[in-house]
XYZ file of C-alpha atoms in Angstrom:
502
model
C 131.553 -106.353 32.129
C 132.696 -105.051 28.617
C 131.884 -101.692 27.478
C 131.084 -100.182 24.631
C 133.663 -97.659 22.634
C 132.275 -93.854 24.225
C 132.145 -91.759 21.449
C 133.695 -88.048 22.438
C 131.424 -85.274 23.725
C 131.323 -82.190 22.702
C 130.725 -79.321 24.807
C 129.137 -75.787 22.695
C 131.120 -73.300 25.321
C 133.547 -71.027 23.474
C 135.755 -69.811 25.878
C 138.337 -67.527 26.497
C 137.115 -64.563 25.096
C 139.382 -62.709 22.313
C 140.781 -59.559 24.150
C 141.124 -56.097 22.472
C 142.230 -54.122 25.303
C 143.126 -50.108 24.755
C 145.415 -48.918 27.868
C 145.659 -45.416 28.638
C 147.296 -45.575 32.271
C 147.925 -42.309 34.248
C 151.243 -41.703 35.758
C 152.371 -38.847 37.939
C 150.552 -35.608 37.548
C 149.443 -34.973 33.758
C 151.931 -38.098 32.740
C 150.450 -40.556 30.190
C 151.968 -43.902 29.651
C 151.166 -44.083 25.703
C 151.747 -47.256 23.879
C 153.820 -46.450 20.496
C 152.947 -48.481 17.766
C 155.875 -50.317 17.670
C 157.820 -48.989 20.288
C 159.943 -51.083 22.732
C 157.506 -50.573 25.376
C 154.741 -52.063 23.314
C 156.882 -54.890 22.346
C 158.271 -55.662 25.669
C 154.343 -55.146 26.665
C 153.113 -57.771 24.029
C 155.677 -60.022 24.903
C 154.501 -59.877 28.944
C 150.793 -60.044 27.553
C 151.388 -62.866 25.332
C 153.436 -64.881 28.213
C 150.492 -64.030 30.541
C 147.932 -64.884 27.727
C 149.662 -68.061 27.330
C 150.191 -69.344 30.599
C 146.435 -68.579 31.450
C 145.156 -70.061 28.278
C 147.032 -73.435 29.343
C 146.409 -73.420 32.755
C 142.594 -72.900 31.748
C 142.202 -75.509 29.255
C 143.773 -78.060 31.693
C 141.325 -77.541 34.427
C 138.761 -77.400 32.083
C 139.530 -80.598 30.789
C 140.038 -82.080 34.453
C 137.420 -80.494 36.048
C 134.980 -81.619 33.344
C 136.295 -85.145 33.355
C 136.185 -85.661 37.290
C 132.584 -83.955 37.159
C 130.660 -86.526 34.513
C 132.781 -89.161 35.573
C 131.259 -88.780 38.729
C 127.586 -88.171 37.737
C 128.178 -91.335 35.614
C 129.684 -93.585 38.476
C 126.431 -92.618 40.879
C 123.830 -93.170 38.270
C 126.006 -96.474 37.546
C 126.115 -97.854 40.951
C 122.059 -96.856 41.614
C 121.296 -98.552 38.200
C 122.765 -101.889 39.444
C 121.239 -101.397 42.877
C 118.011 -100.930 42.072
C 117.878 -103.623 39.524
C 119.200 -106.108 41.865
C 116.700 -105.005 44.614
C 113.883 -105.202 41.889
C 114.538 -108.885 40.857
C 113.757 -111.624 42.977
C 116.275 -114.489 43.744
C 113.689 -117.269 42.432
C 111.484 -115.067 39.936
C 108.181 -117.223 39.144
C 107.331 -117.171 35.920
C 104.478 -114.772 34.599
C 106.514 -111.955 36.767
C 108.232 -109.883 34.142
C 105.966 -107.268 33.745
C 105.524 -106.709 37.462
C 109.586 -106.709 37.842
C 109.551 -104.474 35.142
C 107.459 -102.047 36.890
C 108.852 -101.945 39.663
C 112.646 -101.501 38.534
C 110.743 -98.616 36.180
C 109.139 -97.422 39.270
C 112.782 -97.555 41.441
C 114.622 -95.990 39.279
C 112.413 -92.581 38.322
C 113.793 -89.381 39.277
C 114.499 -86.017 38.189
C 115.939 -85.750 34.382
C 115.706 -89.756 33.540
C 113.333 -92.063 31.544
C 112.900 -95.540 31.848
C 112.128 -98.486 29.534
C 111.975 -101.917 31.126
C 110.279 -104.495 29.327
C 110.345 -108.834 29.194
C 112.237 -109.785 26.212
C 112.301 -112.672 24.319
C 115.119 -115.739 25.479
C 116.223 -115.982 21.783
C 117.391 -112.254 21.298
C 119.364 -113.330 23.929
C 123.041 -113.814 22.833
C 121.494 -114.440 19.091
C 121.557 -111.744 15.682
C 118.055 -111.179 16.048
C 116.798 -107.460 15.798
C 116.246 -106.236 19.496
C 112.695 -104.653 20.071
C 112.153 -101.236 19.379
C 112.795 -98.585 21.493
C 110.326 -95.344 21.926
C 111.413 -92.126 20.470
C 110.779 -90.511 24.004
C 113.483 -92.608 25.771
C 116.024 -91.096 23.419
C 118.731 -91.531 20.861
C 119.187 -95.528 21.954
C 120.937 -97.155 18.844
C 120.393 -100.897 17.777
C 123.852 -101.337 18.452
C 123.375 -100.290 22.076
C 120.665 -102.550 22.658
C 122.296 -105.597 21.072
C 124.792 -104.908 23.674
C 122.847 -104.478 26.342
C 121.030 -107.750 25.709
C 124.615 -109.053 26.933
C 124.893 -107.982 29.878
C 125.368 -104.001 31.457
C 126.450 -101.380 29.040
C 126.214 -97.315 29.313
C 127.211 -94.640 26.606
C 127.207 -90.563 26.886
C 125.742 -88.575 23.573
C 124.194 -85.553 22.277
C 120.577 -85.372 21.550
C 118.572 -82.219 20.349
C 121.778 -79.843 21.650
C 122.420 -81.595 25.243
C 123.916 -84.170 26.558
C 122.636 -87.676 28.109
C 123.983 -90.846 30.003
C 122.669 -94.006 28.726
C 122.231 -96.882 30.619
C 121.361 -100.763 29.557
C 121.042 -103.656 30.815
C 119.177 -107.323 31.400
C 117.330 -108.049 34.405
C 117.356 -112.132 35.037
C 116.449 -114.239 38.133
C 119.434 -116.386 39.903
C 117.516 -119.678 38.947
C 114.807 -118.724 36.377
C 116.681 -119.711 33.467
C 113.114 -120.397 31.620
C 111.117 -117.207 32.024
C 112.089 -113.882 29.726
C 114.535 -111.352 31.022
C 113.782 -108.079 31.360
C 115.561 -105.043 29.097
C 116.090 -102.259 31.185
C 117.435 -98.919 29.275
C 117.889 -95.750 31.003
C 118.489 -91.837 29.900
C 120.166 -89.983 31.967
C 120.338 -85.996 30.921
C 123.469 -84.507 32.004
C 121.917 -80.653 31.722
C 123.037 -80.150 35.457
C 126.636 -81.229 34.739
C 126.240 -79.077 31.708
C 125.071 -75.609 33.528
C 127.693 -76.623 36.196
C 130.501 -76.738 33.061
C 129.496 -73.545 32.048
C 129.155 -71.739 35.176
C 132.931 -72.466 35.559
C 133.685 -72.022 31.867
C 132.756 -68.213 33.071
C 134.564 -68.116 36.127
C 137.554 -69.178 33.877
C 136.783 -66.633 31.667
C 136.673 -64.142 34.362
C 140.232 -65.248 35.590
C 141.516 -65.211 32.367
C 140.901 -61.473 31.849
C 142.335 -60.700 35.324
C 145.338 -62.518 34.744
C 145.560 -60.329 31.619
C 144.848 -57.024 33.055
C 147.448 -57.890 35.817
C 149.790 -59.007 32.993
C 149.503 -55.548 31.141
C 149.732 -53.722 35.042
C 152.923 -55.843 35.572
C 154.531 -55.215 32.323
C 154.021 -51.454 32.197
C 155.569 -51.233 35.257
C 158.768 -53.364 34.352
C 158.660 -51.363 30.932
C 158.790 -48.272 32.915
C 161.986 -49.731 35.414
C 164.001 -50.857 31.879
C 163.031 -47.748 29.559
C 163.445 -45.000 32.197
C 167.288 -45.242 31.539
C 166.929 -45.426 28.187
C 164.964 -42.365 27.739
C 167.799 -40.909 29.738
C 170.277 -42.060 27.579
C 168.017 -40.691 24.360
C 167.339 -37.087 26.083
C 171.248 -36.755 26.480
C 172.201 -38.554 23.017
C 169.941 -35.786 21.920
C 171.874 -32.830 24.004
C 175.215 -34.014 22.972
C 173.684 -33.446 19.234
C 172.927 -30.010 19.628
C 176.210 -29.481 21.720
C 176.162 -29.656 24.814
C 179.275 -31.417 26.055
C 178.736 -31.578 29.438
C 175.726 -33.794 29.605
C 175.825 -37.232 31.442
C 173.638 -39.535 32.952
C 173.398 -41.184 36.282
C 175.151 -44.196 36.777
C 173.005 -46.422 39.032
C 172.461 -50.497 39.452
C 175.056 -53.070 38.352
C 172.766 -54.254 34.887
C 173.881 -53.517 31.149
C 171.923 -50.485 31.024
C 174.487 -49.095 33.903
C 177.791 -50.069 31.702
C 175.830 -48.420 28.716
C 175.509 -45.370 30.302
C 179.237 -45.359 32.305
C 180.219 -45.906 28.194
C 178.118 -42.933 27.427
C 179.899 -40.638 30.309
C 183.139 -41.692 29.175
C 182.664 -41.013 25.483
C 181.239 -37.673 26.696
C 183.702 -36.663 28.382
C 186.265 -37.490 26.144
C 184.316 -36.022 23.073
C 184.163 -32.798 25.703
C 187.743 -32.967 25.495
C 188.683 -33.364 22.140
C 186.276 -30.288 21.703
C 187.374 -27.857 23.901
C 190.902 -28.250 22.372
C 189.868 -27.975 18.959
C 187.637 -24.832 20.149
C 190.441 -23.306 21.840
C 193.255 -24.024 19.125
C 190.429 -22.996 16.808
C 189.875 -19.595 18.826
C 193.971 -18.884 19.268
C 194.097 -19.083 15.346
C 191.219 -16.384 15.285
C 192.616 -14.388 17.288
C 195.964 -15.019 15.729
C 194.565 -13.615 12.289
C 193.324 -10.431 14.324
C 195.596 -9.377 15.910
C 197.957 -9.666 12.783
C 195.496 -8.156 10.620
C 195.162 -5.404 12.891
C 198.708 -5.078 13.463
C 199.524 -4.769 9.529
C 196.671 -2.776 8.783
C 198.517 0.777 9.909
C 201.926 0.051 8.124
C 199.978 -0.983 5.477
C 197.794 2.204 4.803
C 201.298 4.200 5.078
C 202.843 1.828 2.620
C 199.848 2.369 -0.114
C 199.727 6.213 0.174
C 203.582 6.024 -0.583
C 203.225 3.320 -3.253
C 200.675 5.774 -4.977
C 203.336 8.490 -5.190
C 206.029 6.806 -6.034
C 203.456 5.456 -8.860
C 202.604 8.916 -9.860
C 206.435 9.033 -11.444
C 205.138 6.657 -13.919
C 208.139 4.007 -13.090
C 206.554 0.668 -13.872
C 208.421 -0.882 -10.853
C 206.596 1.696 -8.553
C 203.376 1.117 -10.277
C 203.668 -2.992 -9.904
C 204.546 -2.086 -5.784
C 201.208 0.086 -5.381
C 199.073 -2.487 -7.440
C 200.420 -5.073 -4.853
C 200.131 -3.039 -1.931
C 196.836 -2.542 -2.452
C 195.742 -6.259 -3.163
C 197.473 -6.595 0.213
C 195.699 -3.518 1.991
C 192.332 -5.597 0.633
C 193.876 -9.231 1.937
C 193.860 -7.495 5.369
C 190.759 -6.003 5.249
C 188.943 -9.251 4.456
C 190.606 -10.684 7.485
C 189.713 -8.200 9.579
C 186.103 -8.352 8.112
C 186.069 -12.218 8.562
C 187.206 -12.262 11.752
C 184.484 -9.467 13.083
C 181.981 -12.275 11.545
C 183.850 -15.045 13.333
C 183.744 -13.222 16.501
C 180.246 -12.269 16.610
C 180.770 -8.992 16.376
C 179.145 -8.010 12.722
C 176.168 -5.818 13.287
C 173.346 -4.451 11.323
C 173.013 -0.674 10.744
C 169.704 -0.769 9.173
C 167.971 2.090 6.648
C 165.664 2.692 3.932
C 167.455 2.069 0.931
C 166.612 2.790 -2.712
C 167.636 -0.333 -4.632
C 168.166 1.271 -7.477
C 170.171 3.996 -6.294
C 172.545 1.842 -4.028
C 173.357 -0.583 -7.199
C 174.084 2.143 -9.569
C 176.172 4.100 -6.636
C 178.553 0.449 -5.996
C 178.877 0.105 -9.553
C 179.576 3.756 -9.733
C 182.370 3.631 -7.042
C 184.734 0.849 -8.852
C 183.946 2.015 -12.472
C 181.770 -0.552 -13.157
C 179.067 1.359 -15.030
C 179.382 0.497 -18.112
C 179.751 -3.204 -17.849
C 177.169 -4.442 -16.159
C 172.891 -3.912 -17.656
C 170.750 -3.202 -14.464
C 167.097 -4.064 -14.494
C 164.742 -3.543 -11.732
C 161.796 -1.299 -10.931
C 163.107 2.120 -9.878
C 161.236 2.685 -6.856
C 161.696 -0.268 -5.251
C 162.588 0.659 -1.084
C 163.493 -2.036 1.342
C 165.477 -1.560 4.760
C 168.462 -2.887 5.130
C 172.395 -2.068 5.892
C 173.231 -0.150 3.063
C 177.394 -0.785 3.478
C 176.554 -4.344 3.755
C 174.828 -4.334 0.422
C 177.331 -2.771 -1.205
C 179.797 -5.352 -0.204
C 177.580 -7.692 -1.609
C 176.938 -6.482 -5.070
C 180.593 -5.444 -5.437
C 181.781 -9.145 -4.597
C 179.410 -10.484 -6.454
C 179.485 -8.513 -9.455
C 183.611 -7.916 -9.457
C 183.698 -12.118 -9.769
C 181.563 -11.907 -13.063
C 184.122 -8.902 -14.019
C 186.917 -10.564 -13.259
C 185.518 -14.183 -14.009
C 183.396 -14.345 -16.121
C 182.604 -12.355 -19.685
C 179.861 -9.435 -21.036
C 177.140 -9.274 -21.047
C 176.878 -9.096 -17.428
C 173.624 -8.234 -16.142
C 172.019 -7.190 -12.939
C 168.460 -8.353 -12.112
C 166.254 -7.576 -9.148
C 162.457 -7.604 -7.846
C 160.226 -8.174 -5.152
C 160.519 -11.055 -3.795
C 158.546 -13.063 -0.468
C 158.936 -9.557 2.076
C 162.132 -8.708 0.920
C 163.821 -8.472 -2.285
C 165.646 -11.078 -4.785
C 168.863 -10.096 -6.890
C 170.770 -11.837 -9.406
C 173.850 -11.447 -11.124
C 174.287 -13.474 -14.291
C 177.640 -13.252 -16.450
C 178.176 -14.881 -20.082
C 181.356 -17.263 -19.242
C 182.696 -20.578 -18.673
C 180.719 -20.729 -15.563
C 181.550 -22.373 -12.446
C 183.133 -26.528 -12.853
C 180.640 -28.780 -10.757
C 182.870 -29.970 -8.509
C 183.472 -25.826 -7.529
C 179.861 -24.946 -7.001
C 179.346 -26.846 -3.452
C 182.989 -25.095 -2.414
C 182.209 -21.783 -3.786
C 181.585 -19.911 -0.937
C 184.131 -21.399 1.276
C 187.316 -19.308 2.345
C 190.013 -19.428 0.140
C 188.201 -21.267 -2.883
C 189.253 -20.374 -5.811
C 187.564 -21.340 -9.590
C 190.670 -21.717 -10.978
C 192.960 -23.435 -8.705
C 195.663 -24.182 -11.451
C 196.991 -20.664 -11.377
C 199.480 -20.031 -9.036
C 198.013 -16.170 -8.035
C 194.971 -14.683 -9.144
C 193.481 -10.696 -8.642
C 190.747 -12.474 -5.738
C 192.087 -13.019 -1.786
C 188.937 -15.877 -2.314
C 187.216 -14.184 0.510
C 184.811 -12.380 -1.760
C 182.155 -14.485 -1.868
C 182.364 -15.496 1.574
C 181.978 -12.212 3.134
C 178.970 -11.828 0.794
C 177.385 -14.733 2.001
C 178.216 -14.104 5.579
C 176.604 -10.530 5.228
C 173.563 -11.595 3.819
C 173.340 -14.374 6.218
C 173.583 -11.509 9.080
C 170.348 -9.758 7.296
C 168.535 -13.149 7.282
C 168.833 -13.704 3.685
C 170.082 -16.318 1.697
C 172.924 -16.686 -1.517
C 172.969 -19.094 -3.616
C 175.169 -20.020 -7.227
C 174.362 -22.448 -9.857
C 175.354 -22.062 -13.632
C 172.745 -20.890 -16.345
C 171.098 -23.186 -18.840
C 173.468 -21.700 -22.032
C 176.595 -20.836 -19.680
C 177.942 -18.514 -16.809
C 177.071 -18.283 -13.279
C 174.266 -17.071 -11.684
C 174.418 -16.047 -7.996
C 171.052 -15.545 -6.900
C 170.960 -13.051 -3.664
C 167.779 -12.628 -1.418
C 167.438 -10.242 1.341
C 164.261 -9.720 3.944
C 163.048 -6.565 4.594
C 163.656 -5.415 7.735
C 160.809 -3.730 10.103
C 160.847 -1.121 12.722
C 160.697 -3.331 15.315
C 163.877 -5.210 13.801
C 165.669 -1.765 13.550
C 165.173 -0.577 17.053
């Protein structure tokens, strides 16, 4: 029996669904599992999902395919094998002639049933195996082709399409007798409609559909739960990164499992410890040196005061010898000072002794004290109060404006005002200003402008202690060189409340 080419049919079921899930999965308690945006748990999550998605997606489409191949093959091979039966039952071994429309009515009448139509008619012997057109076909038996018929005429053909949306099984054939080789032989066509085997595709089209999502909602269960096993140690390893920033030396993290994530963290003990180390030494050579400059500081400061009360007699004689001894005497009473100032700041031992203070008074009074009056232009409102530590303000503004004495050239000027709760003063000079490469040192110990010379009237402590002290008040100090020369040191200072004070 030869049959025809099948032409491919095409199923309208759309299936899986695109999923757009949103998890939100409670933990412990309160705890949220929240899915960064491209964090490594949502990467490692996609990647699970899209293995899941995958696998599903193939495993799907393969029983699909199977399933719907095993299911018309099987609807075809029954309506098939009852086709041929009934035809053979219907025809007689020796058909008289005269007979084929009674044949034909009775193969019409064997083979009715639910979802088919019949055509069986007595053809013509010389359509038979010949090029003439085969008789028409009524619309109501379905989309039969010429083609098909022609084919049919030779002997036992069938062909699945789509008619109107849905798909059919059609079934041709010729009906002859054994030895009536002079009466006409009967055309039988069939349509079959395969809406049951249709329904029955899409019923488990659904049921796939239905898996599908499981297998993804299991896939997304399975992979927050691995995520969770692989990023708990690295969250560990992050919160103690993070404590090791902001110095604390002694963190480390449990060493547990025999994975890479257990010799990253044994590296992260070890480099913790050893950076705990290397600390501690530093902080205790770094502490001996403090204490060092103390206790020497402290130690010289008592000869010291004897030696400048005797330099300043002996200076009093007018002997230029005596008077270069006191002038370096007391450059090295004020060396020792500093230290001992520095090292109270290093120590945490500076404290505020906080007041009402008359800004305009207090600047006038430090200027006052080292002869200063005359050199400097003060501007500022007059009765401008703000509570602070008066000594500690007058070490500012005499560091700060001794530099532009010594520094820098007239006109020197002193500028203040309110300023965000507190108060804002500047000190600008007229000279050379402060070289770039200076400013970001400037307020480091021992920084001097002008490194070339080989001794200068500063200790370079000056501007240190000025910063530290209005550090200790909260404030700020900054330097940066005007637009037409000199520096500008630009002090700002909080007011203090009476909460603060107490």
């Amino acid at each position: 029996m030869r049959r025809p080419a099948l032409r491919p049919l095409s199923w309208p079921l759309s299936w899986p669904p695109s999923w757009s899930p949103s998890w939100r999965t409670s933990g412990q308690g309160n705890r949220h599992v929240r899915l960064r945006p491209m964090g490594l748990r949502t990467r490692l999550t996609a990647a699970f999902l899209a293995v899941a998605l995958l696998a599903a997606l193939v495993a799907s489409g393969i029983s699909y395919v199977l399933v719907r191949r095993a299911l018309l093959q099987r609807s075809q091979d029954a309506q098939l094998i009852e086709f041929r039966q009934v035809v053979q039952r219907s025809v007689p071994v020796d058909r008289p002639p005269g007979t084929g429309r009674m044949v034909a009515a009775q193969i019409n009448s064997g083979l009715e049933g639910r979802g088919r139509t019949i055509w069986a008619q007595p053809v013509s012997m010389d359509l038979v195996g010949g090029d003439r057109r085969p008789p028409r076909i009524p619309s109501a038996i379905g989309p039969v082709s010429e083609t098909f018929l022609r084919r049919a005429l030779s002997g036992m053909v069938f062909q699945r399409v789509r008619h109107h949306g849905h798909a059919y099984l059609l079934v041709g054939g010729t009906a002859v007798g054994r030895e009536a080789g002079t009466d006409a032989p009967i055309l039988v066509v069939m349509t079959v409609s395969l809406r049951h085997e249709e329904q029955e595709l899409a019923s488990f089209t659904r049921a796939l559909m239905i898996a599908d999502g499981l297998a993804v909602l299991a896939a997304v269960a399975m992979a927050l739960a691995a995520t969770r096993g692989v990023l708990r140690p690295v969250r560990g390893l992050g919160r103690a990164a993070r404590a090791l920033g902001a110095g604390d030396f002694s963190t480390r993290v449990s060493e547990r499992g025999r994975d890479e994530l257990t010799d990253l963290a044994r590296t992260f003990n070890r480099t913790a410890e050893a950076l705990e180390r290397m600390v501690g030494e530093l902080r205790a050579k770094d502490a001996a040196s403090r204490r060092f400059v103390a206790d020497v500081s402290h130690e010289l400061r008592t000869p010291l005061t004897s030696m400048v009360a005797m330099a300043e007699v002996l200076a009093d004689d007018g002997d230029q010898a005596a008077r270069l001894v006191a002038s370096e005497t007391r450059r090295l009473g004020d060396l020792v000072e500093h230290l001992i100032e520095i090292s109270r700041f290093d120590a945490g031992a500076a404290s505020l002794v906080l007041d009402d203070v008359l800004l305009a008074d207090a600047v006038a009074a430090t200027l006052d004290a080292r002869g200063w009056t005359g050199e400097a232009a003060v501007t500022g409102p007059d009765d401008l109060v703000v509570r602070l530590d008066p000594r500690r303000l007058d070490v500012i503004v005499a560091n700060l404006v001794g530099n532009a004495v010594r520094h820098g050239k007239p006109p020197i000027t002193i500028a203040y005002r309110p300023e965000r709760d507190g108060v804002e003063l500047t000190v600008t000079d007229n000279g050379p200003g402060i070289p770039e490469d200076v400013l970001p040192l400037v307020f480091n110990r021992f920084v001097k402008a002008e490194e070339a010379r080989s001794r200068s009237d500063g200790s370079g402590l000056g501007l240190s202690i000025a910063r530290e002290n209005a550090v200790l008040h909260g404030g700020t100090l900054d330097v940066s060189n005007g637009p037409e020369g000199g520096a500008v040191f630009t002090l700002w200072l909080p007011s203090a409340t009476e909460e603060e004070a107490e």
